[in-house]
């Protein structure tokens, strides 16, 4: 398998293969990385899919995700994190293959490249990949440090209401903060979030009070950092680093 994860600060190309097929897989991986086609018809298809995700799926079909994106825009207004990963309808309509090619040459270069390996690979695989990917353009150096999160301490609560003609309501609450994984309070915060309710776990206080006892809604969970579900599992995707974290307690009804 070969897939791509895009997040606020990193784009990660993920390859998975049985070790017996590694010799056949590596050339395909390198071809994708070193010689993308930028095919015009394929570009139009992917852009149409991306536009549908923003203008139809997000706005019309997924109230929970729309609430999360609205919360993110409110929390991080004026900050780079305020921009959705999927882009905007205006931006998607305007972008061209030449724009994408130039952007790839700037950001998918050696200056920003990190290679990670795990599993039953030969010892020289890292060296082989590094030598092959030396053909990438240098590209720009990593961006300068991000601006600090918007100051939330002492500020009044803000409310953003997205009006829709629908029978369901999605409610998301949260605030940005500077806590990172190396801080001594990180693990106590993890325990607190677990007590409130981890993603798709049924034992949390939010879930028990709002769904189990009162039957009000579907799911109630708490998070102490950005969370993107891994497929249909209860776990979040890996390799999505964030310099800044933002706590949230979403509730969907």
Short mmCIF file of C-alpha atoms in Angstrom, two decimals:
data_model
loop_
_atom_site.label_atom_id
_atom_site.label_comp_id
_atom_site.label_asym_id
_atom_site.label_seq_id
_atom_site.Cartn_x
_atom_site.Cartn_y
_atom_site.Cartn_z
CA UNK A 1 0.00 0.00 0.00
CA UNK A 2 1.02 3.60 -0.59
CA UNK A 3 -0.88 6.55 0.83
CA UNK A 4 -0.37 10.20 1.70
CA UNK A 5 -1.31 12.00 4.93
CA UNK A 6 -1.62 15.78 4.83
CA UNK A 7 -1.79 17.83 8.01
CA UNK A 8 -1.06 21.37 9.16
CA UNK A 9 2.72 21.01 9.40
CA UNK A 10 3.70 17.84 7.55
CA UNK A 11 2.86 15.73 4.52
CA UNK A 12 3.79 12.09 5.03
CA UNK A 13 4.11 9.44 2.32
CA UNK A 14 3.38 6.06 3.93
CA UNK A 15 4.35 2.79 2.28
CA UNK A 16 3.56 -0.69 3.64
CA UNK A 17 4.79 -3.89 2.02
CA UNK A 18 5.71 -7.47 2.93
CA UNK A 19 9.46 -7.77 3.22
CA UNK A 20 9.54 -10.43 0.47
CA UNK A 21 8.16 -7.81 -1.98
CA UNK A 22 10.36 -4.95 -0.85
CA UNK A 23 12.58 -5.15 -3.91
CA UNK A 24 9.57 -4.64 -6.20
CA UNK A 25 7.97 -1.96 -4.04
CA UNK A 26 10.90 0.43 -3.52
CA UNK A 27 11.22 1.39 -7.23
CA UNK A 28 7.50 2.21 -7.31
CA UNK A 29 7.83 4.35 -4.19
CA UNK A 30 10.81 6.20 -5.62
CA UNK A 31 8.99 6.76 -8.92
CA UNK A 32 6.13 8.43 -7.08
CA UNK A 33 8.51 10.62 -5.10
CA UNK A 34 10.94 11.54 -7.88
CA UNK A 35 8.87 11.64 -11.07
CA UNK A 36 5.23 12.65 -10.48
CA UNK A 37 3.33 12.97 -13.76
CA UNK A 38 1.16 16.03 -13.02
CA UNK A 39 -1.31 14.62 -15.50
CA UNK A 40 -3.85 17.28 -16.50
CA UNK A 41 -6.91 15.00 -16.60
CA UNK A 42 -5.99 13.33 -13.29
CA UNK A 43 -5.44 16.75 -11.75
CA UNK A 44 -8.93 17.85 -12.81
CA UNK A 45 -10.44 14.67 -11.34
CA UNK A 46 -8.68 15.08 -8.00
CA UNK A 47 -9.54 18.76 -7.84
CA UNK A 48 -13.21 17.97 -8.49
CA UNK A 49 -13.12 15.39 -5.67
CA UNK A 50 -11.51 17.93 -3.33
CA UNK A 51 -14.13 20.54 -4.24
CA UNK A 52 -16.91 18.04 -3.57
CA UNK A 53 -15.38 17.28 -0.17
CA UNK A 54 -15.47 20.96 0.78
CA UNK A 55 -18.69 22.15 -0.87
CA UNK A 56 -20.85 19.03 -0.53
CA UNK A 57 -19.53 16.46 1.95
CA UNK A 58 -18.35 18.97 4.56
CA UNK A 59 -21.09 21.57 4.24
CA UNK A 60 -24.05 19.27 3.64
CA UNK A 61 -23.36 15.72 4.81
CA UNK A 62 -21.06 15.82 7.85
CA UNK A 63 -22.28 18.05 10.65
CA UNK A 64 -19.76 16.66 13.12
CA UNK A 65 -16.78 17.50 10.90
CA UNK A 66 -18.28 20.86 9.95
CA UNK A 67 -18.53 21.71 13.65
CA UNK A 68 -14.89 20.72 14.20
CA UNK A 69 -13.70 22.81 11.26
CA UNK A 70 -15.76 25.78 12.44
CA UNK A 71 -14.27 25.42 15.92
CA UNK A 72 -10.77 25.29 14.43
CA UNK A 73 -11.37 28.46 12.43
CA UNK A 74 -12.66 30.20 15.54
CA UNK A 75 -9.85 28.97 17.82
CA UNK A 76 -7.02 29.72 15.42
CA UNK A 77 -8.30 32.80 13.63
CA UNK A 78 -5.36 34.67 12.03
CA UNK A 79 -3.00 31.73 12.75
CA UNK A 80 -1.78 29.23 10.09
CA UNK A 81 -3.72 26.48 11.88
CA UNK A 82 -6.94 28.32 11.05
CA UNK A 83 -6.65 27.15 7.42
CA UNK A 84 -8.38 23.81 6.79
CA UNK A 85 -6.27 20.94 5.46
CA UNK A 86 -8.74 20.38 2.63
CA UNK A 87 -8.35 23.92 1.36
CA UNK A 88 -11.05 26.39 0.36
CA UNK A 89 -13.47 26.30 -2.54
CA UNK A 90 -11.99 29.50 -3.94
CA UNK A 91 -8.43 28.22 -3.70
CA UNK A 92 -9.25 24.83 -5.22
CA UNK A 93 -11.00 26.41 -8.19
CA UNK A 94 -8.01 28.67 -8.85
CA UNK A 95 -5.13 26.19 -8.45
CA UNK A 96 -3.36 24.70 -11.49
CA UNK A 97 -0.96 21.79 -12.09
CA UNK A 98 1.84 24.33 -12.50
CA UNK A 99 1.04 25.74 -9.04
CA UNK A 100 1.22 22.26 -7.53
CA UNK A 101 4.45 21.37 -9.33
CA UNK A 102 6.14 24.57 -8.15
CA UNK A 103 4.90 24.03 -4.60
CA UNK A 104 6.15 20.42 -4.58
CA UNK A 105 9.61 21.53 -5.73
CA UNK A 106 9.68 24.05 -2.91
CA UNK A 107 8.45 21.91 0.01
CA UNK A 108 9.07 18.28 -0.99
CA UNK A 109 12.83 18.70 -1.16
CA UNK A 110 15.88 17.40 0.63
CA UNK A 111 15.91 20.33 3.07
CA UNK A 112 12.69 19.10 4.70
CA UNK A 113 13.00 15.36 4.15
CA UNK A 114 12.86 12.87 7.03
CA UNK A 115 12.89 9.10 6.40
CA UNK A 116 11.46 6.66 8.93
CA UNK A 117 11.69 2.85 8.73
CA UNK A 118 10.11 0.11 10.81
CA UNK A 119 9.71 -3.65 10.55
CA UNK A 120 11.60 -6.40 8.78
CA UNK A 121 13.72 -4.36 6.39
CA UNK A 122 17.40 -4.94 5.48
CA UNK A 123 19.98 -2.86 7.29
CA UNK A 124 20.99 -0.93 4.18
CA UNK A 125 17.48 0.21 3.20
CA UNK A 126 17.85 3.62 4.88
CA UNK A 127 21.07 4.31 2.99
CA UNK A 128 19.53 3.18 -0.30
CA UNK A 129 16.52 5.43 0.11
CA UNK A 130 18.61 8.38 1.20
CA UNK A 131 20.94 8.01 -1.78
CA UNK A 132 18.07 7.65 -4.24
CA UNK A 133 16.13 10.61 -2.82
CA UNK A 134 19.24 12.78 -3.09
CA UNK A 135 17.94 13.42 -6.61
CA UNK A 136 15.15 15.52 -5.15
CA UNK A 137 15.57 19.30 -5.43
CA UNK A 138 16.95 20.95 -2.32
CA UNK A 139 13.79 23.00 -1.81
CA UNK A 140 13.20 25.57 0.86
CA UNK A 141 14.41 25.14 4.41
CA UNK A 142 11.72 24.38 6.99
CA UNK A 143 9.54 27.33 7.85
CA UNK A 144 10.43 29.58 10.72
CA UNK A 145 8.80 28.96 14.08
CA UNK A 146 5.05 29.33 14.06
CA UNK A 147 3.46 32.27 15.83
CA UNK A 148 2.19 31.44 19.32
CA UNK A 149 -1.39 30.25 19.77
CA UNK A 150 -4.01 32.96 20.11
CA UNK A 151 -4.21 34.12 23.72
CA UNK A 152 -7.22 32.51 25.38
CA UNK A 153 -6.48 33.18 29.06
CA UNK A 154 -8.86 35.74 30.48
CA UNK A 155 -10.75 36.15 27.21
CA UNK A 156 -14.54 35.85 27.10
CA UNK A 157 -15.97 32.70 25.55
CA UNK A 158 -16.72 32.99 21.84
CA UNK A 159 -19.58 31.19 20.13
CA UNK A 160 -19.83 30.47 16.42
CA UNK A 161 -23.17 29.17 15.12
CA UNK A 162 -23.37 27.59 11.67
CA UNK A 163 -27.00 27.59 10.60
CA UNK A 164 -28.31 24.66 8.55
CA UNK A 165 -31.72 23.24 7.72
CA UNK A 166 -31.16 19.89 9.40
CA UNK A 167 -32.55 17.81 12.23
CA UNK A 168 -29.17 17.17 13.85
CA UNK A 169 -26.89 19.42 15.89
CA UNK A 170 -23.12 19.06 16.36
CA UNK A 171 -21.49 20.88 19.28
CA UNK A 172 -17.71 21.23 19.66
CA UNK A 173 -15.96 23.14 22.46
CA UNK A 174 -12.29 23.81 23.08
CA UNK A 175 -9.45 26.28 23.45
CA UNK A 176 -5.79 26.55 22.36
CA UNK A 177 -3.03 26.16 24.93
CA UNK A 178 0.72 25.73 25.06
CA UNK A 179 0.88 22.27 26.68
CA UNK A 180 3.15 19.88 24.76
CA UNK A 181 3.99 16.22 25.20
CA UNK A 182 7.22 16.87 27.07
CA UNK A 183 5.47 18.89 29.78
CA UNK A 184 5.04 17.19 33.18
CA UNK A 185 1.30 17.97 33.08
CA UNK A 186 0.77 16.08 29.82
CA UNK A 187 0.11 12.69 31.42
CA UNK A 188 -2.22 14.06 34.10
CA UNK A 189 -4.13 15.75 31.27
CA UNK A 190 -4.30 12.41 29.44
CA UNK A 191 -5.82 10.80 32.53
CA UNK A 192 -8.33 13.63 32.87
CA UNK A 193 -9.36 13.31 29.21
CA UNK A 194 -9.69 9.55 29.63
CA UNK A 195 -11.98 10.08 32.60
CA UNK A 196 -14.16 12.42 30.56
CA UNK A 197 -14.14 9.95 27.66
CA UNK A 198 -11.65 8.82 25.02
CA UNK A 199 -12.56 8.56 21.36
CA UNK A 200 -15.20 5.86 20.80
CA UNK A 201 -14.79 4.58 24.35
CA UNK A 202 -18.03 3.99 26.24
CA UNK A 203 -16.81 4.31 29.83
CA UNK A 204 -16.22 8.07 29.96
CA UNK A 205 -18.27 10.39 32.13
CA UNK A 206 -19.53 12.41 29.16
CA UNK A 207 -20.73 9.32 27.31
CA UNK A 208 -22.31 7.75 30.38
CA UNK A 209 -24.17 10.89 31.46
CA UNK A 210 -25.33 12.16 28.08
CA UNK A 211 -25.94 8.97 26.12
CA UNK A 212 -26.20 6.00 28.46
CA UNK A 213 -28.30 7.65 31.17
CA UNK A 214 -30.21 10.30 29.22
CA UNK A 215 -30.22 9.01 25.64
CA UNK A 216 -29.55 12.48 24.29
CA UNK A 217 -27.09 11.79 21.52
CA UNK A 218 -24.59 9.49 19.80
CA UNK A 219 -21.11 10.15 21.13
CA UNK A 220 -19.33 12.39 23.64
CA UNK A 221 -15.54 12.41 23.86
CA UNK A 222 -12.66 14.57 25.08
CA UNK A 223 -9.27 15.28 23.51
CA UNK A 224 -6.22 17.13 24.76
CA UNK A 225 -4.71 17.58 21.30
CA UNK A 226 -5.63 17.48 17.65
CA UNK A 227 -7.19 14.11 16.82
CA UNK A 228 -7.77 12.52 13.40
CA UNK A 229 -9.31 9.05 13.49
CA UNK A 230 -7.33 6.17 11.95
CA UNK A 231 -9.87 4.56 9.62
CA UNK A 232 -12.68 3.10 11.73
CA UNK A 233 -10.51 2.45 14.77
CA UNK A 234 -10.56 4.15 18.15
CA UNK A 235 -7.01 5.42 17.64
CA UNK A 236 -5.69 8.58 16.03
CA UNK A 237 -3.41 8.65 13.00
CA UNK A 238 0.31 8.84 13.67
CA UNK A 239 2.87 11.08 11.94
CA UNK A 240 0.78 14.25 12.24
CA UNK A 241 3.08 16.50 14.32
CA UNK A 242 1.88 19.83 15.69
CA UNK A 243 4.06 22.44 17.35
CA UNK A 244 0.95 23.77 19.10
CA UNK A 245 -1.82 21.79 20.68
CA UNK A 246 -5.46 22.60 21.19
CA UNK A 247 -7.75 20.88 23.65
CA UNK A 248 -11.35 20.17 22.68
CA UNK A 249 -14.40 18.41 24.09
CA UNK A 250 -16.65 17.74 21.09
CA UNK A 251 -20.22 16.65 21.62
CA UNK A 252 -22.42 15.42 18.82
CA UNK A 253 -26.21 15.26 19.16
#
